[in-house]
Structure formats: structure tokens, C-alpha cells
mmCIF file of C-alpha atoms in Angstrom:
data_model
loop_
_atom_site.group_PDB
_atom_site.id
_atom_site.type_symbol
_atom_site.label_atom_id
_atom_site.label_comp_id
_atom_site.label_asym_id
_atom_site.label_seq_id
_atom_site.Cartn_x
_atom_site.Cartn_y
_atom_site.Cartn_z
ATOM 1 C CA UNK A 244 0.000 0.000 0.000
ATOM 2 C CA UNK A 245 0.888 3.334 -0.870
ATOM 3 C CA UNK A 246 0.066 5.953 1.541
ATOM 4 C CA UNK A 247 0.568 9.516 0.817
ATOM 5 C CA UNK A 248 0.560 11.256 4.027
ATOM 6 C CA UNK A 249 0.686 15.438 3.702
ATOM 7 C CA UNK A 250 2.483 17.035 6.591
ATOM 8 C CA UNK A 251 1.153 20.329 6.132
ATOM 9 C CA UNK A 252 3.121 23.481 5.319
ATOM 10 C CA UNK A 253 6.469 23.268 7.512
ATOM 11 C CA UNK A 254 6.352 23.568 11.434
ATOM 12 C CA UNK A 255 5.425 19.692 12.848
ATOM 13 C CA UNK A 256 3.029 21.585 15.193
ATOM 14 C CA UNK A 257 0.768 22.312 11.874
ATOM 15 C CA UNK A 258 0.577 18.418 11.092
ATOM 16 C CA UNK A 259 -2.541 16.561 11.469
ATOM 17 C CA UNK A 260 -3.068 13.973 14.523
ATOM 18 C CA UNK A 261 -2.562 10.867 13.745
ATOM 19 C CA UNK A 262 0.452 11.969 11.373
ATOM 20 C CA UNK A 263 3.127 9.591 13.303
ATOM 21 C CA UNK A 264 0.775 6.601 13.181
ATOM 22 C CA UNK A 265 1.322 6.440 9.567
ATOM 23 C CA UNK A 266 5.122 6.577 10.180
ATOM 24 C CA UNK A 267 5.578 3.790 12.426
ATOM 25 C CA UNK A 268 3.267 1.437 10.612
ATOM 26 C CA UNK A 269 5.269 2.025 7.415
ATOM 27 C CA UNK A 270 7.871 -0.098 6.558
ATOM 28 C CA UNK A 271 9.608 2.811 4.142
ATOM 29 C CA UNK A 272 9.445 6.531 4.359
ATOM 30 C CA UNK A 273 10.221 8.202 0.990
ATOM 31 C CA UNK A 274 10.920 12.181 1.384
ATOM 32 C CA UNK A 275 13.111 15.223 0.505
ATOM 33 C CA UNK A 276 15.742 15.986 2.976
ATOM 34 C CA UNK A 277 13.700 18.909 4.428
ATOM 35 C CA UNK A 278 10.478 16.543 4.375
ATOM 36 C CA UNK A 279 12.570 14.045 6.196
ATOM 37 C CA UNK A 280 14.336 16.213 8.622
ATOM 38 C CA UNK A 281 10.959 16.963 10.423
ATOM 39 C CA UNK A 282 10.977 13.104 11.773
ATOM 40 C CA UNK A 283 14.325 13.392 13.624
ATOM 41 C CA UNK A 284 13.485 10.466 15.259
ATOM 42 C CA UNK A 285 12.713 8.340 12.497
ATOM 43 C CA UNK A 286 15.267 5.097 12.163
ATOM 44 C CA UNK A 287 17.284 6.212 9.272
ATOM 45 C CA UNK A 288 16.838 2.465 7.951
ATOM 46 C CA UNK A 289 13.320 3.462 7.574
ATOM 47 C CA UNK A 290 14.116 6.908 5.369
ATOM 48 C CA UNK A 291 14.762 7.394 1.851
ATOM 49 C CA UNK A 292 15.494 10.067 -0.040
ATOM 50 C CA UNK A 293 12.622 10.783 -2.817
ATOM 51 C CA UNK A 294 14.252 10.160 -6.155
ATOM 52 C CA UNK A 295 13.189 11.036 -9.526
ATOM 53 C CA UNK A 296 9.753 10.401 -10.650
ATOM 54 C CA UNK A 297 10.672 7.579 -13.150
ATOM 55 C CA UNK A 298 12.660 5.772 -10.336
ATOM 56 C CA UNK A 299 10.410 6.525 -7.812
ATOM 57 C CA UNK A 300 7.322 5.018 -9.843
ATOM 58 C CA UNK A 301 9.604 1.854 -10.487
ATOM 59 C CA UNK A 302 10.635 1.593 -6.527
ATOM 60 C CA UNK A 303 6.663 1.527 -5.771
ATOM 61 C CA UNK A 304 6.056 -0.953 -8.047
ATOM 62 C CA UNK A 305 9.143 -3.232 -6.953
ATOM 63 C CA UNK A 306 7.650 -2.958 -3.187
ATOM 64 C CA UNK A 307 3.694 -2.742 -3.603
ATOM 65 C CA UNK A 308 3.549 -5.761 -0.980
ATOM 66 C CA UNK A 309 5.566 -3.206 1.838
ATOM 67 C CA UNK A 310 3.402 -0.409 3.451
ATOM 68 C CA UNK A 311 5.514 3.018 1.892
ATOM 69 C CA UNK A 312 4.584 6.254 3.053
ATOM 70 C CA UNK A 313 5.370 9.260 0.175
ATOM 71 C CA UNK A 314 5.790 12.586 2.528
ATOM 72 C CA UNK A 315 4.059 15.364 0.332
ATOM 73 C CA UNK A 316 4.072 19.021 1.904
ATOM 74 C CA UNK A 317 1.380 20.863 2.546
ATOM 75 C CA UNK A 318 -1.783 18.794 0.650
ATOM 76 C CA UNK A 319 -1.152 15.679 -1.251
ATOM 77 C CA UNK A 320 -3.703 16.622 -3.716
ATOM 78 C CA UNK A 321 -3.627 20.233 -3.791
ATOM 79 C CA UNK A 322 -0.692 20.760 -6.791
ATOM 80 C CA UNK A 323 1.168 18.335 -4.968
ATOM 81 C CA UNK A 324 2.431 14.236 -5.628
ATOM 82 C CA UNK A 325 -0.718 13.164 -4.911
ATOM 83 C CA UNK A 326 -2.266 13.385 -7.905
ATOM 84 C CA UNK A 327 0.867 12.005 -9.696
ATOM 85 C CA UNK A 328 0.732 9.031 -7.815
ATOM 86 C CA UNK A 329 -3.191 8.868 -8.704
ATOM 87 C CA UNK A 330 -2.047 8.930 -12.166
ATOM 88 C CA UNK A 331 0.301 6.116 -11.908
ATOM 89 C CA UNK A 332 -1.156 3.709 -9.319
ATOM 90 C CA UNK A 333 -5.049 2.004 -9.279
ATOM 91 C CA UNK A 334 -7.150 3.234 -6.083
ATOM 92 C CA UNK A 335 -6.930 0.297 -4.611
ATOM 93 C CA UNK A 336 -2.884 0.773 -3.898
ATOM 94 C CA UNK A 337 -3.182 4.017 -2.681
ATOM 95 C CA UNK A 338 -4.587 5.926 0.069
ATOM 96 C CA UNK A 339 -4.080 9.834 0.307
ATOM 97 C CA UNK A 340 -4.167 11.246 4.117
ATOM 98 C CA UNK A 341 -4.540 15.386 3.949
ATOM 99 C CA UNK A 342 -2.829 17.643 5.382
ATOM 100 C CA UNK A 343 -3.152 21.873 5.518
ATOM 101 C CA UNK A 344 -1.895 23.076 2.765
ATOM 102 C CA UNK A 345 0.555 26.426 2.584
ATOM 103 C CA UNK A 346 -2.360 28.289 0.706
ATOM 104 C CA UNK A 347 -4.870 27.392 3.257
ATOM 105 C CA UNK A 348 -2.339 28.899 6.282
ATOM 106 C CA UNK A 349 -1.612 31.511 4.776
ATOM 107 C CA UNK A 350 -5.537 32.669 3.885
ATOM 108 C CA UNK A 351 -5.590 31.697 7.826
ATOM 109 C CA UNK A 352 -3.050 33.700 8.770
ATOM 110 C CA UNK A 353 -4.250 36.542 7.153
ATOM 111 C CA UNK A 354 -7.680 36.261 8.144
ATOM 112 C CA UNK A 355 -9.020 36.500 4.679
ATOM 113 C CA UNK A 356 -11.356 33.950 3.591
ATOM 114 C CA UNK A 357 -11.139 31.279 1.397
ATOM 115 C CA UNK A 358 -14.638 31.773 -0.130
ATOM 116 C CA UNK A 359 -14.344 32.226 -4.240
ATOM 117 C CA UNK A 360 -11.330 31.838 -4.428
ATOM 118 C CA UNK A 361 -9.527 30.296 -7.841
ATOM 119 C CA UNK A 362 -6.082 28.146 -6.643
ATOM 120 C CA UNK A 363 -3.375 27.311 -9.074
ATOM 121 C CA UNK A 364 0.406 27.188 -9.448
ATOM 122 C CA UNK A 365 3.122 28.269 -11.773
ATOM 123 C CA UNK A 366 4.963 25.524 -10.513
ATOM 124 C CA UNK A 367 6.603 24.441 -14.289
ATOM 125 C CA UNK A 368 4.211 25.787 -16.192
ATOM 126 C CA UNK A 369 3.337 29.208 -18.043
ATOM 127 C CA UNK A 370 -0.109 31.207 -16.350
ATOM 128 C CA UNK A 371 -2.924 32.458 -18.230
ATOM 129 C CA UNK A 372 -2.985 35.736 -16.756
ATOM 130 C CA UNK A 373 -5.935 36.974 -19.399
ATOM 131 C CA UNK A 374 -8.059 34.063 -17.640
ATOM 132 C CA UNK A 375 -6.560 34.377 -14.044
ATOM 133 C CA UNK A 376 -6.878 37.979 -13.450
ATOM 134 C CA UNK A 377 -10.784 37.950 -14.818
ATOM 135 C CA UNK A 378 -10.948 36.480 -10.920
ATOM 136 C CA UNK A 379 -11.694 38.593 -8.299
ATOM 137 C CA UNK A 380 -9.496 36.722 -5.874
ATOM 138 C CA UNK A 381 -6.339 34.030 -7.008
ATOM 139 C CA UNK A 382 -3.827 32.256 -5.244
ATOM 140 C CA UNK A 383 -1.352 30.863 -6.771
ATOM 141 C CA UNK A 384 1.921 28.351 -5.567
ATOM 142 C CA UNK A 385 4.801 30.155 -7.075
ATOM 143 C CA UNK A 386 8.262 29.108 -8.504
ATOM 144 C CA UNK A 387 11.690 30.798 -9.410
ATOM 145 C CA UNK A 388 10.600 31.539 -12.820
ATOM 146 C CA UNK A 389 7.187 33.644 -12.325
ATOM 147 C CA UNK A 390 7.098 34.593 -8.773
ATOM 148 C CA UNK A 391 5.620 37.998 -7.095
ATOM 149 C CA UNK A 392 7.342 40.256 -9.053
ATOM 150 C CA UNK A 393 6.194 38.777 -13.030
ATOM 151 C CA UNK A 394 2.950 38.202 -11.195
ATOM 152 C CA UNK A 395 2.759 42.052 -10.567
ATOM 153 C CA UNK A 396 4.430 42.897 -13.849
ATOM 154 C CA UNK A 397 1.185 40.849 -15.438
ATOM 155 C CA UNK A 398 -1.002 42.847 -13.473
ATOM 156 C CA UNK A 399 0.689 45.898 -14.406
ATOM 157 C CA UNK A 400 0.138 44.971 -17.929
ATOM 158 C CA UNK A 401 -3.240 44.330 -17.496
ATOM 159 C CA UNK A 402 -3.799 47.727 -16.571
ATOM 160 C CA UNK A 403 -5.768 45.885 -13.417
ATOM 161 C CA UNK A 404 -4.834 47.767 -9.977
ATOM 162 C CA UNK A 405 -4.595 44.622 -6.976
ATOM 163 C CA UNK A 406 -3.843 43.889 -3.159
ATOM 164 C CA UNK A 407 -0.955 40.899 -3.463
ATOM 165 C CA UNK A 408 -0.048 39.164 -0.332
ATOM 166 C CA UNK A 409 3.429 37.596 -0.203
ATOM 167 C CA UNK A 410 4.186 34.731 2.539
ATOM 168 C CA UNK A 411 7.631 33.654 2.386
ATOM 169 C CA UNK A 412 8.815 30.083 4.377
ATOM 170 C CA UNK A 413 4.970 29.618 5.859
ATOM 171 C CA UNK A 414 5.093 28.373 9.341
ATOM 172 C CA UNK A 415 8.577 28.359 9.817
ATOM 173 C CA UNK A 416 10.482 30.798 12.550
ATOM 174 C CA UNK A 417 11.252 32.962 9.542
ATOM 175 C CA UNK A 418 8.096 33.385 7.948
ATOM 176 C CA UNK A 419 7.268 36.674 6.242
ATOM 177 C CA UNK A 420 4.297 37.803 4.941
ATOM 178 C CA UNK A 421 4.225 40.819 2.981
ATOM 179 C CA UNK A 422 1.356 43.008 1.636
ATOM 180 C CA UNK A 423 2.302 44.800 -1.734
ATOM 181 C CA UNK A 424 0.207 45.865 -4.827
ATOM 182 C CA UNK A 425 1.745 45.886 -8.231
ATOM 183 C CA UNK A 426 3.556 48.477 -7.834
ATOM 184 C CA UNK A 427 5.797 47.844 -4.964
ATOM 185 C CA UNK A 428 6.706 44.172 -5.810
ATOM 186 C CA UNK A 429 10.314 44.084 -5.256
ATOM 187 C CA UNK A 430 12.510 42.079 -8.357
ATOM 188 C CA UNK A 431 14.387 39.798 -6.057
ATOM 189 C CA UNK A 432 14.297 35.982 -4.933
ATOM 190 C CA UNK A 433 11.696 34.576 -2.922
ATOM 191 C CA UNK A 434 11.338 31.809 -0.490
ATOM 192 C CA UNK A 435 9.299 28.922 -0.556
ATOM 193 C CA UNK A 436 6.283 31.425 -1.579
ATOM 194 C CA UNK A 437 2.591 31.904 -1.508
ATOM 195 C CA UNK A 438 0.926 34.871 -3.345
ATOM 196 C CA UNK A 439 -2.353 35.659 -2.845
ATOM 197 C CA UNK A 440 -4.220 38.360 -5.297
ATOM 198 C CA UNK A 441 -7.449 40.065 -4.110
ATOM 199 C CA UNK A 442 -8.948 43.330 -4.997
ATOM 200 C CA UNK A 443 -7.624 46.580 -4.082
#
């Protein structure tokens, strides 16, 4: 059985109960190092590092008879593994176990609600700002190549005038969350980022 457990955005105290139940039934834990380095106490026998899709879907298969947990941050399901492992495996093999996902804190954090709102990612892949920005509220998983700063240049271009939240490294010690508009979107790097669009 595959189990993909989501550990929610970061901090261990944001993970659902019943999160470590999962880990000491499994007989494999399959993670990034960050992912990993949340279970401290976790026999390193029992850890592996998550490899590359292909040899990742080719480990699953050589061990569907072992109980594996896949670690996904935030929500399996929510642009996350889960639904590449939904892709690859028959229901029957897998069960998916939420968690809270980073876009979820941060609407939390904020106190905004979640009501209406349209949720994507840039993660690998070009947005359609001309359909995106006909929504009155977005948020939007970012990556290194668009990020908060094309997001406001697209606005900018749009000739559209928005409030756009910024949370850097969610529920970690250093989290920042930043409230900008397209105009004061600085051109730098951002961490492990959430942006949230809503009207001005």
C-alpha cells in the first residue's frame, strides 16, 4: 500500500493527529531531505530520499507488498504528488491522508477567507494571466521563474490595480508575509512562496 501522508506546510506543530501513526506502521518513508528532517526520530533504515519520478514510480512498483509512506508538503492533492501518484497507481494501492496546505495557512493567517477563491500554481508551467486575473481573488503556488514580481508585472500589464499578499517560508520561525500591490513588488528571490491576489 501506498500511503501519501501530507504534513502540512512546515512547522510539525501544523501536522494533522494521527500523522506519526502512519510513520511507524510504514515499513519505508520516501521524502526530501527537508520533508525528512521533520521526523528526527525516524530510524534512518526506515528513510529514503525521494528520487526522480521515473525511479520513484519503479521503486513503488518493486515494493507494492511493503506499506511506503510518500511525505508530500502541505496537501497531497492540492498541486502536490498526490495526484501524480493517482495517475500512476489504481485506487486500490493508494490511500491519500490530507494535510493543511501552505495556501490554506496563509488565507488563515491573514484572516481572509477562502470563499471564491480560484487556486493554481506556476509551478513548471506558463499562467494564463488573461483568464486568471478575470478572478476577483487568485492564489497561486509560485516558482523561481514567475514569482511575485512577473505576477505584478502581469497585473501591471493588465492595466488591473490589486492587493498581493506575499508569505515567504509559511510556518517556519522565519516566515514573512508581505502586503504589496503591483507596484511595490520588489525584483528579487523569494522563499518557498505563496501569493495571494485580491482586490484593491
Amino acid at each position: 500500500m501506498i500511503t501519501v501522508l501530507g504534513i502540512g506546510p512546515g512547522n510539525p506543530q501544523e501536522m494533522l493527529v494521527g500523522t506519526r501513526d502512519y510513520l511507524r506502521q510504514a515499513d519505508q518513508v520516501i521524502g526530501s531531505a527537508r520533508q525528512l528532517a521533520v521526523f528526527s526520530d525516524l530510524p534512518k533504515a526506515k528513510q529514503k530520499r525521494l528520487p526522480h519520478l521515473a525511479e520513484l514510480k519503479t521503486y513503488l512498483e518493486a515494493h507494492k507488498q511493503d506499506q511506503i509512506v510518500l511525505l508530500a508538503s502541505g496537501d497531497p492533492l492540492l498541486y502536490g504528488i498526490g495526484s501524480w501518484v493517482k495517475r500512476n497507481f489504481s485506487a486500490s494501492e493508494v490511500e491519500i491522508v490530507p494535510g493543511i496546505s501552505s495556501i490554506q495557512y496563509m488565507f488563515n493567517r491573514l484572516q481572509l477567507s477562502m470563499n471564491d477563491c480560484y487556486l493554481t500554481s506556476s509551478h513548471g508551467r506558463q499562467p494564463d494571466f488573461d483568464f486568471l486575473l478575470r478572478h476577483q481573488k487568485i492564489a497561486m503556488v509560485t516558482d523561481s521563474v514567475i514569482g511575485p514580481y512577473q505576477i505584478a508585472q502581469a497585473i501591471k500589464a493588465h492595466q488591473q490595480h490589486r492587493l498581493i499578499y506575499i508569505g515567504e517560508r509559511l510556518s517556519y520561525p522565519n516566515e514573512k508575509i508581505s502586503r504589496e500591490t503591483e507596484q511595490t513588488v520588489e525584483d528579487r528571490q523569494y522563499a518557498m512562496n505563496v501569493v495571494i491576489i485580491t482586490n484593491a
